[in-house]
């Protein structure tokens, strides 16, 4: 499953995204983070029990 997220340009929200994927126990097969002027744009591919990530 591909997930795209835009978050404020701060390491705190970026850390939260990583923590959520770890708690969901999914495998992140690829992750691309692009820093814009005021935001981070994150695209990632995850594999695993997606109900734990969504629900």
GROMACS .gro file of C-alpha atoms in nm:
model
   55
    1UNK     CA    1   0.000   0.000   0.000
    2UNK     CA    2   0.130   0.345  -0.085
    3UNK     CA    3   0.087   0.623   0.170
    4UNK     CA    4   0.146   0.992   0.099
    5UNK     CA    5   0.156   1.242   0.386
    6UNK     CA    6   0.228   1.614   0.407
    7UNK     CA    7   0.335   1.738   0.751
    8UNK     CA    8   0.475   2.063   0.893
    9UNK     CA    9   0.850   2.100   0.851
   10UNK     CA   10   0.958   1.985   1.195
   11UNK     CA   11   1.129   1.670   1.318
   12UNK     CA   12   0.855   1.607   1.577
   13UNK     CA   13   0.578   1.522   1.324
   14UNK     CA   14   0.830   1.324   1.117
   15UNK     CA   15   0.917   1.118   1.423
   16UNK     CA   16   0.548   1.059   1.491
   17UNK     CA   17   0.494   0.919   1.141
   18UNK     CA   18   0.783   0.677   1.194
   19UNK     CA   19   0.653   0.580   1.540
   20UNK     CA   20   0.304   0.508   1.403
   21UNK     CA   21   0.441   0.274   1.136
   22UNK     CA   22   0.653   0.094   1.398
   23UNK     CA   23   0.356   0.050   1.634
   24UNK     CA   24   0.143  -0.078   1.348
   25UNK     CA   25   0.409  -0.347   1.287
   26UNK     CA   26   0.413  -0.298   0.911
   27UNK     CA   27   0.722  -0.322   0.694
   28UNK     CA   28   0.820   0.003   0.523
   29UNK     CA   29   0.971  -0.111   0.194
   30UNK     CA   30   1.056   0.238   0.071
   31UNK     CA   31   1.030   0.589   0.209
   32UNK     CA   32   1.103   0.918   0.036
   33UNK     CA   33   1.102   1.246   0.228
   34UNK     CA   34   1.114   1.573   0.036
   35UNK     CA   35   1.164   1.898   0.226
   36UNK     CA   36   0.970   2.191   0.085
   37UNK     CA   37   0.973   2.547   0.221
   38UNK     CA   38   0.730   2.482   0.507
   39UNK     CA   39   0.641   2.111   0.485
   40UNK     CA   40   0.780   1.761   0.451
   41UNK     CA   41   0.621   1.549   0.179
   42UNK     CA   42   0.648   1.180   0.261
   43UNK     CA   43   0.576   0.892   0.022
   44UNK     CA   44   0.614   0.541   0.154
   45UNK     CA   45   0.529   0.187   0.059
   46UNK     CA   46   0.419  -0.041   0.342
   47UNK     CA   47   0.353  -0.414   0.356
   48UNK     CA   48   0.177  -0.592   0.638
   49UNK     CA   49  -0.149  -0.602   0.832
   50UNK     CA   50  -0.292  -0.271   0.711
   51UNK     CA   51  -0.590  -0.290   0.948
   52UNK     CA   52  -0.350  -0.212   1.233
   53UNK     CA   53  -0.229   0.099   1.049
   54UNK     CA   54  -0.571   0.227   0.945
   55UNK     CA   55  -0.793   0.113   1.234
   0.00000   0.00000   0.00000
